[in-house]
Amino acid sequence: VEIMSQLLPLSLGQRLLWALDRLRGESGALNCPSMCHVEGTIELGQLQNALNELVAMHSALRTTIVPGRSVRQQINSLSSPVSIRFEDLDRKDRDVLKNEFIKKELSTRIDPTVSPIRVSLLKLGTTSFLLIINVHHIVTDLISSHILIEDLAEILNRKIKLNSSSQNMEAPKVSWDNEAFCNWQLEQIQVEGFSRQQRYWFERLAGMSPIASPLKAERLDRNGSTGLIEVSIDKNVRARLDEIAQKTQSSSFVVLLAVLYSMAFEQAGEKDFSVASLFSSRTRPELRRTVGFLVNLLVLRIRLSDKPNFMDVVEQSRRAVLEGLNNADLPFQSLSPPPPRIKVRDNARIDDVVFHVVPNPIETVYGSESLRLNAIVPEVIGRFDLEIAIRPTQDEYIVRLSFNSSRLDENSAKKFVNDYVETAHRVANQPDKSMEHVYG
């Protein structure tokens, strides 16, 4: 790989990811894989050429981190083919071997100072494969994962249609690459282009306190979240929550966040609290197909009356989210100076509890009749000490809680996620009923 001479600063979001990479050690918590089942006949050479074109198209996949007193990133030119690890698992115990391979691959750290990408292809049958494009999170995000699969499918099917890997083909359009985004963000910082957002967050979050959590104060395990629990919100409750979202002109994210706020109010009795969440900063049209880490950590604060009902909580959540989205270019960790009078209990951090809703790409199919790529959801390691990720399926909501087992035992984690589901059932059935602090 030939190194380009230009060194670029990290984006605001990348700085957080680099800090997390130093904290999480070798756990693989910062892996952000794109995975898909490949159905059809595919040659390793075809895939190799398609991946080369994909990496050439998206500079983030050629970006490495240069440590030092001032951490930088550099974009490399592609002068050698992308390495593919190939495993033939076409035998009786393939499911066991596949699951073992995936578990090991996703839990093995990618070193972004060497290469941000690692590719594996598992043969499961004559025309059945599993493709894993494992990328370090510092140069990608969930939306980017979908873009990579979409672009790879288009490249592969064009090559198959033309039956040639050497003919010139028009690649999918990328308006801004990761370099352009980083340069734009740096320019905005230098000309104080985020000053309005800075003022908003400074005023909005002054005197805030994080939402109460069951986490212990001490951190015994620096590798972060190791526990994982999944429960579901059944289709009847989901339907009622979706009706509330439609009635209040809100999103499912707003209503599901309001459930968490309601649980916190009933259990802790507090009326003013904040929750961290992850938002895409793709506010410009040029960024719609950019591969990179374009996610910011934002803090959403609400204030409730003495006896609010669920609809009141939804309205407060809706306002917090709308205002947050209008100021989503500036992540919380980049506020300088930080908001004053932040109330912190027991050494808790604002990002101890992180809440987000993720799309479900399981049924997403890219490709043609001759070759189909079916995107699937990998079980990645949690990146925060208590992370609530809710994924909508066709009928239900799947609530996934990942947690740092050194700060939260499994029984307490189960109680936390079960309390969330019970709260969802209760408020969905009686959204207009006043809520009260139910614990002493």
XYZ file of C-alpha atoms in Angstrom:
440
model
C 0.000 0.000 0.000
C 1.420 3.366 -1.025
C 1.054 6.032 1.650
C -0.169 9.494 0.708
C 1.729 12.315 2.371
C -1.270 14.303 3.604
C -2.268 13.811 7.233
C -5.776 14.826 8.306
C -7.154 15.492 11.780
C -9.801 13.145 13.140
C -13.403 14.265 12.993
C -15.190 15.098 16.241
C -16.882 11.716 16.270
C -13.664 9.875 15.420
C -11.973 11.385 18.457
C -14.558 9.685 20.680
C -14.052 6.388 18.834
C -10.275 6.605 19.218
C -10.693 7.163 22.973
C -13.033 4.160 23.136
C -10.538 2.084 21.146
C -7.847 2.843 23.732
C -10.290 1.962 26.539
C -11.787 -1.223 25.123
C -8.474 -2.932 24.435
C -8.697 -6.166 22.476
C -12.412 -6.860 22.901
C -13.469 -6.071 19.327
C -16.081 -3.657 20.689
C -15.217 -1.135 17.965
C -15.793 -3.559 15.084
C -18.648 -2.543 12.778
C -19.234 -5.480 10.412
C -21.315 -5.676 7.258
C -22.556 -9.244 6.816
C -24.614 -10.862 4.112
C -25.576 -14.251 2.767
C -24.516 -14.559 -0.867
C -26.762 -16.768 -2.993
C -25.524 -17.702 -6.451
C -22.335 -18.680 -8.209
C -19.410 -16.447 -7.384
C -15.718 -16.807 -8.106
C -13.106 -15.649 -5.611
C -11.440 -13.592 -8.343
C -14.720 -11.840 -9.121
C -15.196 -10.957 -5.478
C -11.577 -9.814 -5.219
C -11.960 -7.397 -8.127
C -15.292 -6.118 -6.835
C -13.839 -5.474 -3.370
C -10.868 -3.676 -4.894
C -13.288 -1.388 -6.719
C -15.343 -0.896 -3.543
C -12.258 0.109 -1.542
C -11.093 2.397 -4.338
C -14.534 4.040 -4.352
C -14.692 4.731 -0.598
C -11.570 6.350 0.837
C -12.631 5.494 4.398
C -11.734 1.864 3.676
C -8.185 2.995 2.838
C -7.779 5.220 5.895
C -5.431 4.361 8.746
C -4.894 6.110 12.070
C -1.517 7.629 12.921
C -1.079 7.801 16.716
C 0.910 10.508 18.414
C 0.508 13.580 20.560
C -1.963 14.789 17.965
C -3.698 11.775 16.423
C -4.109 11.961 12.648
C -5.546 9.865 9.836
C -4.085 9.268 6.419
C -5.647 7.984 3.217
C -3.714 5.258 1.438
C -3.812 4.564 -2.289
C -4.800 1.036 -3.304
C -1.760 -0.608 -4.858
C -2.361 -4.169 -3.662
C -5.548 -6.290 -3.726
C -7.841 -6.539 -0.725
C -7.026 -9.652 1.276
C -9.863 -12.201 1.591
C -9.812 -15.007 4.121
C -11.617 -17.969 2.544
C -12.989 -20.900 4.547
C -14.758 -23.901 3.006
C -17.392 -25.016 5.540
C -19.476 -27.086 3.120
C -19.912 -30.097 5.416
C -22.285 -31.472 8.055
C -21.069 -29.386 10.985
C -21.041 -26.151 8.979
C -23.550 -24.328 11.220
C -21.422 -24.918 14.313
C -18.245 -23.945 12.480
C -19.926 -20.871 10.995
C -21.137 -19.632 14.388
C -17.701 -20.238 15.930
C -16.019 -18.355 13.097
C -18.399 -15.397 13.342
C -18.017 -15.163 17.111
C -14.235 -15.163 16.899
C -14.110 -12.779 13.939
C -16.403 -10.175 15.508
C -14.655 -10.318 18.878
C -11.150 -9.906 17.405
C -10.015 -6.306 17.312
C -9.162 -4.572 14.070
C -6.066 -2.425 14.401
C -6.909 0.857 12.597
C -3.238 1.880 12.594
C -2.568 -0.981 10.132
C -5.787 -1.415 8.133
C -9.415 -0.566 8.893
C -10.899 -3.533 7.006
C -10.835 -7.329 7.239
C -12.789 -9.514 4.786
C -13.851 -13.156 5.142
C -15.817 -15.434 2.816
C -17.300 -18.668 4.161
C -18.512 -21.289 1.687
C -21.662 -22.930 3.081
C -22.777 -24.793 -0.038
C -22.346 -24.928 -3.793
C -24.184 -21.626 -4.268
C -24.323 -20.399 -0.665
C -21.746 -18.175 1.031
C -21.416 -15.857 4.007
C -19.513 -12.628 3.406
C -18.155 -10.620 6.342
C -16.734 -7.165 5.673
C -15.457 -6.258 9.123
C -14.516 -2.593 9.430
C -13.252 -0.573 12.369
C -15.991 1.759 13.593
C -13.698 4.785 13.385
C -14.225 4.847 9.593
C -17.771 3.509 9.283
C -21.240 3.396 10.843
C -24.529 1.518 10.405
C -25.695 3.534 7.395
C -22.268 3.068 5.841
C -22.614 -0.702 6.295
C -25.769 -0.673 4.175
C -24.080 1.505 1.556
C -21.167 -0.940 1.306
C -23.448 -3.933 0.697
C -25.532 -1.995 -1.832
C -22.471 -0.817 -3.755
C -20.805 -4.227 -3.671
C -23.962 -5.891 -5.013
C -24.164 -3.378 -7.852
C -20.497 -3.815 -8.732
C -20.737 -7.624 -8.669
C -23.854 -7.776 -10.804
C -22.414 -5.372 -13.379
C -19.281 -7.493 -13.630
C -21.323 -10.673 -13.993
C -23.582 -9.068 -16.588
C -20.600 -7.899 -18.610
C -18.785 -11.173 -17.883
C -15.589 -9.228 -17.474
C -13.555 -7.759 -14.635
C -11.529 -5.448 -16.880
C -14.135 -3.434 -18.771
C -14.769 0.103 -17.612
C -17.993 0.440 -15.652
C -19.601 3.482 -14.092
C -19.353 3.225 -10.314
C -22.127 4.369 -7.971
C -21.917 8.092 -7.293
C -20.276 9.338 -4.086
C -20.648 13.093 -3.571
C -18.424 13.480 -0.507
C -15.941 10.966 0.767
C -14.818 10.741 4.381
C -11.964 13.168 3.688
C -14.366 15.818 2.382
C -16.554 15.434 5.461
C -13.613 15.804 7.844
C -12.352 18.871 5.970
C -15.825 20.446 6.031
C -16.198 19.821 9.765
C -12.728 21.226 10.482
C -13.551 24.328 8.434
C -16.789 24.810 10.384
C -14.884 24.599 13.658
C -12.280 27.112 12.498
C -14.861 29.686 11.353
C -17.111 29.018 14.376
C -19.755 27.555 12.103
C -21.107 25.507 15.017
C -21.385 28.479 17.393
C -25.205 28.433 17.325
C -25.255 24.733 18.166
C -22.633 25.279 20.852
C -24.862 27.902 22.517
C -27.903 25.643 22.285
C -26.236 22.665 23.967
C -24.504 24.835 26.551
C -27.827 26.363 27.626
C -29.903 23.214 27.219
C -27.676 20.948 29.272
C -26.572 23.320 32.048
C -27.330 21.717 35.416
C -28.341 18.379 33.901
C -27.940 14.998 35.562
C -27.729 11.593 33.844
C -30.646 9.213 34.076
C -30.443 6.889 37.083
C -28.973 3.502 36.251
C -28.252 0.273 38.143
C -24.543 0.411 37.224
C -21.940 0.177 39.973
C -19.593 3.125 40.226
C -16.330 1.196 39.939
C -14.999 -0.105 36.623
C -13.172 -3.369 37.114
C -13.148 -4.485 33.477
C -11.721 -2.004 30.977
C -12.982 -4.062 28.022
C -16.539 -2.817 28.384
C -19.806 -4.555 27.657
C -19.635 -8.323 27.853
C -23.209 -9.231 28.771
C -26.122 -9.402 26.334
C -29.841 -9.884 26.993
C -32.658 -9.793 24.447
C -36.384 -9.572 25.132
C -39.290 -8.620 22.900
C -42.190 -6.204 23.029
C -45.053 -8.169 21.482
C -46.930 -7.098 18.385
C -50.054 -5.861 20.229
C -48.055 -3.495 22.430
C -45.937 -2.440 19.477
C -49.084 -1.634 17.507
C -50.342 0.594 20.327
C -46.994 2.349 20.667
C -46.928 2.899 16.903
C -50.440 4.383 17.109
C -49.225 6.828 19.766
C -46.307 7.800 17.518
C -48.686 8.442 14.633
C -51.146 10.359 16.814
C -48.432 12.647 18.189
C -46.650 12.997 14.826
C -43.594 11.407 16.405
C -41.250 8.598 15.445
C -40.892 5.163 17.007
C -37.582 6.392 18.441
C -39.365 9.190 20.321
C -42.015 6.884 21.785
C -39.536 4.151 22.775
C -37.303 6.777 24.381
C -40.348 8.075 26.268
C -40.811 4.559 27.685
C -37.305 4.748 29.164
C -37.983 8.193 30.615
C -41.269 6.923 32.093
C -39.534 3.962 33.717
C -36.926 6.296 35.218
C -39.604 8.640 36.559
C -41.582 5.843 38.183
C -38.531 4.209 39.730
C -36.391 7.190 40.761
C -39.003 9.911 41.106
C -36.828 12.415 39.257
C -38.379 14.904 36.878
C -35.263 16.257 35.197
C -32.844 13.832 33.610
C -30.802 13.190 30.497
C -30.043 10.207 28.271
C -27.251 9.859 25.737
C -28.089 8.669 22.244
C -26.479 8.271 18.834
C -27.573 10.370 15.869
C -26.420 10.472 12.281
C -24.892 13.795 11.276
C -25.766 13.356 7.596
C -27.546 16.691 7.462
C -26.100 17.646 4.068
C -27.274 15.918 0.854
C -23.634 15.340 -0.133
C -23.314 12.897 2.777
C -26.177 10.543 1.933
C -23.877 7.957 0.382
C -20.689 8.714 2.281
C -18.929 5.820 4.007
C -17.434 7.008 7.265
C -18.159 7.498 10.950
C -20.844 10.156 10.689
C -22.503 9.516 14.045
C -22.516 11.909 16.974
C -23.211 11.267 20.640
C -25.952 13.650 21.779
C -27.570 14.111 25.178
C -31.363 14.436 25.298
C -32.748 16.217 28.368
C -36.387 16.433 29.458
C -38.225 18.030 32.386
C -41.496 16.560 33.639
C -44.340 17.818 35.815
C -45.180 16.253 39.194
C -47.634 13.678 37.818
C -47.133 13.373 34.072
C -48.931 10.874 31.888
C -47.216 9.024 29.075
C -48.474 11.436 26.430
C -46.757 14.265 28.336
C -43.508 12.291 28.330
C -43.846 11.614 24.595
C -44.284 15.333 23.917
C -41.213 16.219 25.986
C -39.236 13.498 24.204
C -40.425 14.706 20.815
C -39.229 18.237 21.527
C -35.879 17.034 22.848
C -35.297 14.851 19.771
C -36.361 17.504 17.245
C -34.117 20.102 18.851
C -31.324 17.551 19.089
C -31.604 16.755 15.384
C -31.444 20.464 14.562
C -28.156 20.641 16.468
C -26.778 17.190 15.637
C -23.553 18.325 13.960
C -21.900 19.006 17.321
C -21.450 15.934 19.572
C -21.659 16.221 23.334
C -18.033 15.315 23.971
C -16.908 18.253 21.818
C -18.659 20.975 23.840
C -15.965 23.348 25.016
C -16.238 24.426 27.710
C -18.635 21.727 28.948
C -22.075 22.785 30.225
C -21.865 24.091 33.814
C -23.226 22.505 36.968
C -23.565 18.994 35.554
C -24.845 16.841 38.399
C -22.947 13.567 38.563
C -23.732 10.873 41.125
C -21.376 8.091 42.196
C -18.820 8.848 39.475
C -21.467 8.223 36.824
C -20.795 9.460 33.300
C -23.273 11.010 30.910
C -22.691 8.154 28.454
C -23.132 5.378 31.051
C -26.608 4.719 29.598
C -26.918 4.972 25.818
C -30.233 4.467 24.018
C -30.826 4.026 20.299
C -33.123 2.367 17.762
C -31.525 0.450 14.897
C -33.092 -0.590 11.575
C -33.541 -4.253 10.746
C -31.888 -5.163 7.413
C -32.470 -8.936 7.685
C -34.953 -8.986 4.807
C -33.049 -6.492 2.676
C -31.971 -8.126 -0.574
C -29.551 -6.583 -3.049
C -28.650 -7.951 -6.445
C -30.293 -9.792 -9.317
C -31.592 -13.258 -10.120
C -28.091 -14.613 -10.726
C -26.569 -13.246 -7.519
C -28.345 -12.097 -4.377
C -26.883 -10.514 -1.258
C -29.098 -10.795 1.830
C -27.950 -8.412 4.560
C -28.103 -9.795 8.104
C -27.741 -8.286 11.581
C -24.579 -9.386 13.406
C -24.444 -9.598 17.192
C -21.733 -7.040 17.887
C -20.251 -6.325 21.296
C -21.723 -3.353 23.120
C -19.622 -0.195 23.090
C -20.916 1.413 26.275
C -21.357 0.195 29.833
C -25.151 -0.017 29.455
C -26.492 0.162 25.926
C -30.156 -0.238 24.983
C -30.636 -0.940 21.287
C -34.163 -1.553 20.013
C -34.685 -3.185 16.651
C -38.074 -3.346 14.922
C -38.955 -6.604 13.203
C -42.016 -7.188 11.060
C -44.269 -7.532 14.120
C -42.329 -6.904 17.342
C -39.708 -4.692 18.909
C -36.573 -6.553 19.977
C -34.987 -4.909 23.020
C -31.269 -5.733 23.254
C -29.398 -4.761 26.404
C -25.605 -5.013 26.363
C -23.772 -4.260 29.577
C -20.409 -4.226 31.292
C -20.573 -7.247 33.589
C -18.066 -5.675 35.993
C -20.556 -2.886 36.678
C -23.831 -4.811 36.410
C -24.636 -8.404 37.307
C -26.871 -10.461 35.041
C -29.864 -10.528 37.422
C -29.868 -6.739 37.702
C -29.532 -6.462 33.940
C -32.507 -8.789 33.422
C -34.562 -6.766 35.879
C -33.664 -3.541 34.087
C -34.703 -4.768 30.643
C -37.819 -6.532 31.977
C -38.837 -3.340 33.776
C -38.513 -1.507 30.462
C -40.788 -4.006 28.699
C -43.324 -3.906 31.557
C -43.338 -0.116 31.421
C -43.953 -0.284 27.667
C -46.954 -2.563 28.251
C -48.364 -0.310 30.971
C -48.056 3.032 29.183
C -49.228 1.605 25.860
C -52.449 0.413 27.501
C -53.016 3.570 29.596
C -51.199 6.464 27.903
C -53.423 9.113 29.546
C -53.090 7.813 33.106
C -50.972 9.930 35.466
C -47.746 8.231 36.488
C -46.385 8.272 40.018
C -43.113 7.468 41.729
C -43.743 3.834 42.767
C -40.498 3.030 44.581
C -39.432 4.281 48.010
